XYZ file of C-alpha atoms in Angstrom:
537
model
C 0.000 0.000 0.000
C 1.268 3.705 -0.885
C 1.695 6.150 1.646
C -0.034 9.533 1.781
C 2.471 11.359 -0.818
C 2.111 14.959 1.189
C 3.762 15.699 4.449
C 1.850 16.851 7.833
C 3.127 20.241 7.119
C 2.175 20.268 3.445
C -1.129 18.588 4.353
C -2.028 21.068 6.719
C -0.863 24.198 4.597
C -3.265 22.940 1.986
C -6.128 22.017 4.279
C -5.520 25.992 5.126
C -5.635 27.388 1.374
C -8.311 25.165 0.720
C -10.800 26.632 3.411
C -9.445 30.295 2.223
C -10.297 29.354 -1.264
C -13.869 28.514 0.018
C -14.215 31.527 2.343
C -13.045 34.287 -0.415
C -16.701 33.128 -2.324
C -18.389 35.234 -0.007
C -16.715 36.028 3.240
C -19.055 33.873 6.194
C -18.444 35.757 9.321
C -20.200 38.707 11.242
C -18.481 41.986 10.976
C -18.115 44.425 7.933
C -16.515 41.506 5.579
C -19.673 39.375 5.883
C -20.786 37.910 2.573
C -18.594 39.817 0.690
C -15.916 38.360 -1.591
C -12.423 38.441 -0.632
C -10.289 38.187 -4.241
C -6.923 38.661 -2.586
C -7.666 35.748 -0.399
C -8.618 33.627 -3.783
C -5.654 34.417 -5.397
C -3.364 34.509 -1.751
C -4.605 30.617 -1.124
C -4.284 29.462 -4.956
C -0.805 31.040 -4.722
C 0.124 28.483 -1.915
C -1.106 25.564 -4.220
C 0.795 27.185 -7.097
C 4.217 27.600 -5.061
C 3.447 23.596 -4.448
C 3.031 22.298 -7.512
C 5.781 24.237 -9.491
C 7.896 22.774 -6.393
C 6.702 19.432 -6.794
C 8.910 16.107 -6.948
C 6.229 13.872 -8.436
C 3.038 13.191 -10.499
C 1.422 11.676 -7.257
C 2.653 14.479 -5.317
C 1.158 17.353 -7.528
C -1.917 15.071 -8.081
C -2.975 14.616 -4.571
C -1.615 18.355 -3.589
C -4.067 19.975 -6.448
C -6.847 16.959 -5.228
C -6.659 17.935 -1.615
C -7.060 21.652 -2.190
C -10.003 20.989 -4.326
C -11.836 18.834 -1.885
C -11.542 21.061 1.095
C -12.730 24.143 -0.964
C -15.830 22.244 -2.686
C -16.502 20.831 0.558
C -16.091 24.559 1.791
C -18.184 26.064 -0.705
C -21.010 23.943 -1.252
C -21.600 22.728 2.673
C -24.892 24.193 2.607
C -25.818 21.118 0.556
C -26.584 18.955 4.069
C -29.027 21.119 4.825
C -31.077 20.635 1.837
C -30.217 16.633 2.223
C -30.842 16.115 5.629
C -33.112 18.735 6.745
C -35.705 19.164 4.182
C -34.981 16.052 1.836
C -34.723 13.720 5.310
C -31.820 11.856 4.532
C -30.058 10.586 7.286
C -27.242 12.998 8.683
C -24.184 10.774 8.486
C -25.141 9.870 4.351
C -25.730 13.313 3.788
C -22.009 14.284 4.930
C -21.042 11.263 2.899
C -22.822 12.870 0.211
C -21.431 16.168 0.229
C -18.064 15.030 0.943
C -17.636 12.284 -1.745
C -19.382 14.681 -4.443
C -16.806 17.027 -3.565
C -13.997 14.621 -3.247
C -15.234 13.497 -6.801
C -14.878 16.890 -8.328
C -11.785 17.150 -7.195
C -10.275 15.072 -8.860
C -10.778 17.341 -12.054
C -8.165 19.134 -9.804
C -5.624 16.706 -9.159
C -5.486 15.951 -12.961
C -4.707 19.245 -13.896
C -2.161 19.211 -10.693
C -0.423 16.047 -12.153
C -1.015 17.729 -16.076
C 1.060 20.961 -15.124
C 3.884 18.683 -13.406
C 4.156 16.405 -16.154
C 5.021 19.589 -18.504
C 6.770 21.554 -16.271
C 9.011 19.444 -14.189
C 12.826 18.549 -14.761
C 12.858 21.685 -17.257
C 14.243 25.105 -17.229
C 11.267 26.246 -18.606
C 10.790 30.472 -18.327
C 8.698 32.154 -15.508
C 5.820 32.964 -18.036
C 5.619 29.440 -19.499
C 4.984 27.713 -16.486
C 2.473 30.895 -15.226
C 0.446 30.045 -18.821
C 0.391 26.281 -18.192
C -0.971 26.822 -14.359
C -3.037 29.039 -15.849
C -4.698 26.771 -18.645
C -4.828 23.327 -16.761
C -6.854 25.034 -14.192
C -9.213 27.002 -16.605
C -9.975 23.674 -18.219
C -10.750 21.465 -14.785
C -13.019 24.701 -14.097
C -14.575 24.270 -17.805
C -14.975 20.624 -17.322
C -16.445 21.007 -13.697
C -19.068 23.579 -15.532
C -19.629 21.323 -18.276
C -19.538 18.049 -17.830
C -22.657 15.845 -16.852
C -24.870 19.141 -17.305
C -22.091 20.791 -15.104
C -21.930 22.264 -11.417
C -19.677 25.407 -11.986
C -21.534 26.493 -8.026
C -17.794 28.051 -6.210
C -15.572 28.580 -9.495
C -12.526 30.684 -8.432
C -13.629 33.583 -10.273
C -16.690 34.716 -8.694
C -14.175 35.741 -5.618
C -13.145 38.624 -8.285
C -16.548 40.432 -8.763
C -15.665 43.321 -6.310
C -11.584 43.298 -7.566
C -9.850 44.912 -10.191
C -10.126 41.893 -12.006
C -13.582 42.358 -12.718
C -12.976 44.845 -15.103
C -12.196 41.835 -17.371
C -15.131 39.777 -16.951
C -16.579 41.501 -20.165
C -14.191 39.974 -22.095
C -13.413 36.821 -20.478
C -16.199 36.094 -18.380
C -15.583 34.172 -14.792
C -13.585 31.055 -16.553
C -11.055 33.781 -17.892
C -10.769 35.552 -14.440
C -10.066 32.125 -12.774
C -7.736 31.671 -15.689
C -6.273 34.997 -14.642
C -6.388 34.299 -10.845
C -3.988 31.461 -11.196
C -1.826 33.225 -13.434
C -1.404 36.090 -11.044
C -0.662 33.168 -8.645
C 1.591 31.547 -10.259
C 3.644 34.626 -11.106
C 3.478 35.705 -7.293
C 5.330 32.209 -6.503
C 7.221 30.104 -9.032
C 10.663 29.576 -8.804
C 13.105 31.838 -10.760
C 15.610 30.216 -12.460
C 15.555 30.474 -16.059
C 18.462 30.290 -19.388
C 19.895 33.781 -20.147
C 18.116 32.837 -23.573
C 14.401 32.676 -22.087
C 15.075 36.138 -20.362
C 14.111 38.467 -23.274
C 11.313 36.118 -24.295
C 10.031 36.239 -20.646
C 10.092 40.186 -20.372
C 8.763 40.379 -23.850
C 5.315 38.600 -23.286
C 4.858 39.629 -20.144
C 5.178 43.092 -21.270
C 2.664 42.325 -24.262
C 0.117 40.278 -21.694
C 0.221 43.481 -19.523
C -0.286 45.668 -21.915
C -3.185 43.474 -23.380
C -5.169 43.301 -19.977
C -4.613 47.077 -19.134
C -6.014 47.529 -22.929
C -8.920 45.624 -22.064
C -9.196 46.968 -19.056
C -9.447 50.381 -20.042
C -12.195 49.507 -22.702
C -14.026 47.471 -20.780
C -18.075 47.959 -21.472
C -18.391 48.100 -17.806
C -16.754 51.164 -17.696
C -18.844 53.518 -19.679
C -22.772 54.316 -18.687
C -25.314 52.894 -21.160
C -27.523 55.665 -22.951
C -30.734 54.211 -21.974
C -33.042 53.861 -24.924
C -36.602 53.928 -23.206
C -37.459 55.329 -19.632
C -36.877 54.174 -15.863
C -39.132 50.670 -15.750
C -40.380 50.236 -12.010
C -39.773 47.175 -10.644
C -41.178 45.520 -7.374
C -39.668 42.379 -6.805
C -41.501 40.411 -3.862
C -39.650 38.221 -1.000
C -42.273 36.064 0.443
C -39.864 33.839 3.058
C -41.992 31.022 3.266
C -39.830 28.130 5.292
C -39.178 25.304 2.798
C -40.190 22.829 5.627
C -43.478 24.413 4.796
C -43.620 25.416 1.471
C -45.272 22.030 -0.067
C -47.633 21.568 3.233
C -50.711 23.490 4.131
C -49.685 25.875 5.860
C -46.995 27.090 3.612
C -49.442 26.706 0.485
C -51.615 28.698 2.561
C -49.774 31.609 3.043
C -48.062 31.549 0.106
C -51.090 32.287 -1.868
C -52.642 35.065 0.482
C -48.616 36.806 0.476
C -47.887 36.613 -2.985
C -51.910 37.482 -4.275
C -52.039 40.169 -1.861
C -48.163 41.606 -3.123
C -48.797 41.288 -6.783
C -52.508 43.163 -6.391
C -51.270 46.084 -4.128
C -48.257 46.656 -6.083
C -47.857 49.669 -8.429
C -44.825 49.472 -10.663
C -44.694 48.330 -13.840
C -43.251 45.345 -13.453
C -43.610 42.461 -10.596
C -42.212 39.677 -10.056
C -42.543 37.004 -7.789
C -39.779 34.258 -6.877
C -39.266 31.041 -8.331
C -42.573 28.527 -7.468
C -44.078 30.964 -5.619
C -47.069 29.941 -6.513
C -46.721 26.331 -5.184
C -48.890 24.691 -7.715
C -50.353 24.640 -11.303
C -52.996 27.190 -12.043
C -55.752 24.843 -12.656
C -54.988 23.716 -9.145
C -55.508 26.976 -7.298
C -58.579 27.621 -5.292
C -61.482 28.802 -7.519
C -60.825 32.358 -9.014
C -57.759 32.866 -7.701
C -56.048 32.875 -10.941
C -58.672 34.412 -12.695
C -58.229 37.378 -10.509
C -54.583 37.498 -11.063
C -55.208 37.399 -14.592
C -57.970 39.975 -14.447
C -55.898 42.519 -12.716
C -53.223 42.782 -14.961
C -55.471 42.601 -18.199
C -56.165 45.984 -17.864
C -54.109 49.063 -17.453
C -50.106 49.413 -17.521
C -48.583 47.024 -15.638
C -47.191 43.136 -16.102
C -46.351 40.409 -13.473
C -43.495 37.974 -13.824
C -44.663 35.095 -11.183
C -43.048 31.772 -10.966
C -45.062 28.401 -10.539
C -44.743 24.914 -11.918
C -46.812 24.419 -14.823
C -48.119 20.930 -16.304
C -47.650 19.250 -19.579
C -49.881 17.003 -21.224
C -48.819 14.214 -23.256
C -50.690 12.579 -25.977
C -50.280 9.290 -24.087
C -52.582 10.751 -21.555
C -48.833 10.756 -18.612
C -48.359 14.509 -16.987
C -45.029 16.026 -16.312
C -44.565 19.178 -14.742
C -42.070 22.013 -15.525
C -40.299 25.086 -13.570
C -41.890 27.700 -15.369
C -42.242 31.414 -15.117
C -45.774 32.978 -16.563
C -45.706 36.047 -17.552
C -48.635 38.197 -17.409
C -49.395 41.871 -19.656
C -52.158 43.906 -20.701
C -53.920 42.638 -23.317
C -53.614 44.370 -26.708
C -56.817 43.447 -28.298
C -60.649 41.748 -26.322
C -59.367 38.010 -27.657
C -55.367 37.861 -26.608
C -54.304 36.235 -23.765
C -51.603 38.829 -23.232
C -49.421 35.904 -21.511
C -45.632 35.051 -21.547
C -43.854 31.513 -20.834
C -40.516 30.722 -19.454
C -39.676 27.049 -18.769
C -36.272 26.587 -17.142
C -33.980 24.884 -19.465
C -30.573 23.995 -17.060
C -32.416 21.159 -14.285
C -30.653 20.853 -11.081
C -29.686 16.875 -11.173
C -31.763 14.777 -7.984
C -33.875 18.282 -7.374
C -35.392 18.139 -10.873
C -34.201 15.762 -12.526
C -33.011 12.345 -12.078
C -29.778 11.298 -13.741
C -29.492 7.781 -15.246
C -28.752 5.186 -12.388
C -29.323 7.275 -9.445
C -33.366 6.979 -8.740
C -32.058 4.620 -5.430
C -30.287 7.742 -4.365
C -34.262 9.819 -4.738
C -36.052 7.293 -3.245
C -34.586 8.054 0.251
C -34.911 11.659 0.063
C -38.319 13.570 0.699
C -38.384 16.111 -1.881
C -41.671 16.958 -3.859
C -41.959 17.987 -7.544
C -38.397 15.621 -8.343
C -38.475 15.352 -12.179
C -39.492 18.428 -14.353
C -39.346 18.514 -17.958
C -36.882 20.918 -19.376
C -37.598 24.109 -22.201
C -35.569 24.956 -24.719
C -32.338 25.861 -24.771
C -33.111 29.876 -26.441
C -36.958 31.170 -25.721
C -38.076 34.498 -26.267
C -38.037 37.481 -24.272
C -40.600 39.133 -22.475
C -41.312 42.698 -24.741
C -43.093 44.936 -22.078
C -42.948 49.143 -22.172
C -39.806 48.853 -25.034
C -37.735 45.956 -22.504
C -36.280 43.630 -23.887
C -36.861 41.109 -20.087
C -35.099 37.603 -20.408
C -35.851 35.713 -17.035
C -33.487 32.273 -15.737
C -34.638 30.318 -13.025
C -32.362 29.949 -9.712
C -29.764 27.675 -10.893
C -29.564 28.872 -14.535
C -27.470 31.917 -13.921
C -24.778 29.601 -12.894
C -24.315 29.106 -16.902
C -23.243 32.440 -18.239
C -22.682 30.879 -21.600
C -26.569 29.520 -21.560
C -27.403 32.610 -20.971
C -25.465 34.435 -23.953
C -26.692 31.928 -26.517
C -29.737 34.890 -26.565
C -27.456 37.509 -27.654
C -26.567 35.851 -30.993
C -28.329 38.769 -32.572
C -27.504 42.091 -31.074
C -30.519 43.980 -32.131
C -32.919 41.344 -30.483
C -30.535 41.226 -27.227
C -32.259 41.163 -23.986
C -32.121 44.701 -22.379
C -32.223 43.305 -18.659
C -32.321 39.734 -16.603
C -34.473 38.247 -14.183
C -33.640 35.754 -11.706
C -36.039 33.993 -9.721
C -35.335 32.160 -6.758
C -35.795 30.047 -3.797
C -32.957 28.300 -2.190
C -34.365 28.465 1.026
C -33.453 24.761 0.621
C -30.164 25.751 1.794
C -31.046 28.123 5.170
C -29.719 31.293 5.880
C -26.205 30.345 5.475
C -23.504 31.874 2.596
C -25.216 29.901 -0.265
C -27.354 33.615 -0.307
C -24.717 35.841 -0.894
C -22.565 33.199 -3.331
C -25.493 33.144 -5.745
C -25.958 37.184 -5.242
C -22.662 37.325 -6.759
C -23.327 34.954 -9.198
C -25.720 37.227 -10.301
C -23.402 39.908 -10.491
C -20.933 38.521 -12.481
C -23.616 37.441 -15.105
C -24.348 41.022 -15.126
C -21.224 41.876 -15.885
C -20.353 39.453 -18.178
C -23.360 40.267 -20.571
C -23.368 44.294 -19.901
C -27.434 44.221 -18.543
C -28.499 44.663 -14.944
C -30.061 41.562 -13.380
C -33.132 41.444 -11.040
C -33.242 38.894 -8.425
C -36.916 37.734 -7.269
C -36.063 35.312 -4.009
C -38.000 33.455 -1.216
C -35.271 33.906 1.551
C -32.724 36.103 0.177
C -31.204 37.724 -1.703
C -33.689 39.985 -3.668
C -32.043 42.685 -5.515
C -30.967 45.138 -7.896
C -27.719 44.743 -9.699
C -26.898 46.965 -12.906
C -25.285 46.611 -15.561
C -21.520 47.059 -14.016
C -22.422 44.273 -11.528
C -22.427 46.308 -8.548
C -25.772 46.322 -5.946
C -28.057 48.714 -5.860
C -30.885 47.741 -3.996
C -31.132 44.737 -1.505
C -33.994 43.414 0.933
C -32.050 42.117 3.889
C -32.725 37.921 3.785
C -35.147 35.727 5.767
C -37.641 38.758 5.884
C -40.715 38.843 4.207
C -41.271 42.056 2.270
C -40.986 43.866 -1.422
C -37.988 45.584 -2.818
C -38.436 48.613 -5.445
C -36.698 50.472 -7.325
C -35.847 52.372 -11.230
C -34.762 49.561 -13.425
C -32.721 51.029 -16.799
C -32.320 48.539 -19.310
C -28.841 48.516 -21.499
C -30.230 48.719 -25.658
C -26.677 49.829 -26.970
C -23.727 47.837 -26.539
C -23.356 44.058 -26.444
C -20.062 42.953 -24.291
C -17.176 41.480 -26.343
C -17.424 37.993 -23.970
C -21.314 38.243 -25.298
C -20.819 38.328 -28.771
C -17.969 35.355 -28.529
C -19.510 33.189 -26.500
C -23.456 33.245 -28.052
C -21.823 32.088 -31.173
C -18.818 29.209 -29.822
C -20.007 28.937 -26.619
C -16.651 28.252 -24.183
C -14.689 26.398 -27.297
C -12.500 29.468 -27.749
C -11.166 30.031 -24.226
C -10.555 25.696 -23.912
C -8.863 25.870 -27.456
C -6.713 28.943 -26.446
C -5.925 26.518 -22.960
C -4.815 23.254 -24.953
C -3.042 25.525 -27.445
C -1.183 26.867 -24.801
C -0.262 23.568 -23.292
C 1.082 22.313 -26.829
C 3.177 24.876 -27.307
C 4.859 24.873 -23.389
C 5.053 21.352 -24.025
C 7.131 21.859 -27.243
C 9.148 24.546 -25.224
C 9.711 21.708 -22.495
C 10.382 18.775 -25.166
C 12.874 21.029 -26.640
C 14.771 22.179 -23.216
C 14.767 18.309 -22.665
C 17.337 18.219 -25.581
C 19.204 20.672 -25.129
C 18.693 24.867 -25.129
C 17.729 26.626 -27.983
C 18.886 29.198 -29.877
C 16.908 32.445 -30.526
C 17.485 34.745 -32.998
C 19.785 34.146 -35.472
């Protein structure tokens, strides 16, 4: 049998940057830090794994050094996920632990490959400063791509959400948050790799770093987020309504209950233009809501100047007679003429797997958890927008904003480009803990990724305002009932460079320009292997 590959110090030093890495998400603590996002930390702890790795005496090693820093900040980062296990889907404490832990310790090892990956290339060379910074850089961006990607993806915690309030944010119009974690470890690396070099790599070295410099402060200083959209139709007033309904109660009586009278009596007494309720408010189907409910809804917002947004779960009807449900949102407008039905439909196209779906050879794994309305049917991938007073409204359902590059695919054609984003929410699944303020700045890095503010519609938290540079401007406090409003101004001029790229390749580009990378250090290292090389002539 192998012994553990890392020493106690080593292990303990990464058990540290691993918990930092979590913690920099969205800082947990009381005080003036609390659930605010720490980027020096992100790039402080990655730097420890980075000064490991390019220090490293063997693929094991580096694999179980990257693997161990991975599993302490997924388990870090997505914790939360016991509550939703245990508490509301009544799965017994010590499996949901073993859950969390091994579907962390299973991500991970995304991780550890890229860990042993950037050994393999880099060690027993005298490879420059920049080459090994590059090849950091790229094997991480790709475990992050693959972690967002692969078996429909759970991105939830990538390193470059910690970098929505630094200056690397500035970038996230261009890159989006794969490039700033691509940019995070380069900074890293750079901070910590060792320094000897040939003479004959030292003007190479000074010359790209000079030109990648040069290239990010370019960026930087062109960056869509830094100039104030020209808005193209008034101020659209938004109320966007918090019910807080526990999710121990949401499905049962009581919660049903109140969630009708709350979220009936908020959409009726509001006065903006726009409302919108959170994700399943509405706990069930309209032709399952007490008699006239929903024909009042309806009613009210047939006539006048104002449109609802509310979220429920809709049912479809097969021709074989079998009903499935979907995550919808229903959108609801003035009509234009006596015989429209003046209403809007958004089903959620990104499931979350064992909350919505169940994934091939796992429906032992649902059967011991209690959670109602398990397998929705999904929409499609692009669906139209909502047109209301000259907006342009897109909504995504709580999960969906995790996949910025979903999201683009409806900027393909600039002219038709939504104008603003709605979230709607409810991960009261997950408590009151950090999960809140990690998906608020999920939200705020979409925003700034596709240049158009984003509003956020929640049960619990958090329900808010975010423009178009990503930054809050309105917040309900969480696990309060209540209604947040506020001036919305949609963005109708400018599509963001990251936008435009990724609505036609999707991520392709940035995991081409990461294995190109890796070829070419690799040819660097091949050739040091035999000998230096001559530049110039």
């Amino acid at each position: 049998m192998h012994r553990w590959p890392l020493s106690m110090s080593m292990t303990m030093l990464l058990l540290v940057a691993g918990l930092a890495q979590a913690l920099s998400l969205a800082w947990p603590f009381d005080g003036a830090w609390r659930g605010v996002p720490q980027g020096w930390l992100q790039s402080a702890s990655l730097a420890v794994l980075a000064a490991m790795l390019d220090r490293s005496r063997s693929i094991p090693q580096a694999f179980f050094q990257a693997w161990l820093f991975a599993w302490v900040w997924l388990c870090g980062s997505t914790w939360w996920l016991f509550i939703s296990l245990h508490t509301y889907g009544q799965l017994a404490a010590p499996l949901a632990v073993a859950a969390v832990l091994l579907l962390s310790a299973a991500l991970a090892l995304l991780y550890g490959a890229a860990g042993a990956l950037f050994h393999r290339i880099c060690a027993h060379t005298q490879l420059a400063v920049v080459a090994r910074v590059l090849s950091f850089a790229s094997v991480w961006v790709l475990a992050e791509l693959v972690r967002g990607t692969l078996w429909t993806g759970f991105p939830w915690g990538a390193g470059g959400y910690a970098q929505v309030d630094g200056l690397m944010r500035h970038w996230a119009p261009w890159v989006g948050v794969y490039g700033l974690s691509a940019l995070s470890a380069a900074l890293a690396m750079t901070l910590v790799a060792r320094r000897s070099q040939p003479v004959s790599h030292g003007v190479w070295t000074r010359s790209w770093t000079t030109c990648v410099l040069l290239a990010l402060t370019w960026m930087w200083m062109t960056s869509p987020s830094q100039t104030a959209s020209t808005a193209a139709t008034p101020p659209l007033r938004v109320t966007l309504l918090q019910g807080n309904i526990p999710q121990d109660l949401k499905f049962g009586a009581r919660g049903v209950g109140r969630a009708l009278r709350d979220y009936r009596e908020g959409l009726l007494v509001s006065n903006s233009d726009l409302t919108v309720t959170p994700e399943t408010a509405l706990p069930m189907p309209p032709e399952q809501l007490p008699d006239g409910y929903w024909a009042g809804v309806q009613q009210h917002f047939s006539t006048g100047t104002r449109a609802a947004l509310i979220g429920l779960p809709l049912v479809q009807r097969h021709a074989d007679g079998q009903r499935q449900y979907s995550n919808s949102a229903l959108g609801l407008m003035p009509q234009t003429t006596p015989a429209s039905t003046a209403m809007y439909q958004y089903d959620k196209h990104h499931l979350v797997p064992f909350g919505e779906f169940v994934p091939p050879l796992f429906h032992w794994f649902v059967r011991m958890l209690n959670i109602p309305l398990g397998d929705f049917t999904r929409g499609e991938a692009v669906q139209p927008t909502l047109h209301f007073k000259g907006e342009r409204i897109a909504p995504n359902i709580c999960y969906e904003d995790l996949f910025g590059e979903e999201l683009a695919r409806s900027f393909a054609d600039p002219h038709n480009a939504p104008t603003m984003l709605v979230n709607l929410s409810n991960i009261a699944w997950f408590g009151d803990t950090v999960a809140i303020d990690q998906h608020l700045h999920i939200s705020r890095m979409r925003a700034l990724e596709l240049g158009r503010p984003m509003l956020r519609a929640t049960n619990t938290g958090a329900t808010a305002v975010i423009n178009a540079q990503g930054e809050v401007t309105h917040r309900l406090p969480s696990a309060v009932a209540g209604a947040l409003t506020a001036d919305v101004v949609g963005v109708h001029d400018q599509v963001t460079p990251y936008a435009r790229w990724v609505s036609v390749w999707g991520l392709w580009p940035l995991a081409g320009l990461a294995f190109l990378t890796l070829l070419v250090v690799t040819w660097m290292a091949h050739a040091g292997r035999h000998g230096p090389r001559r530049f110039g002539p």
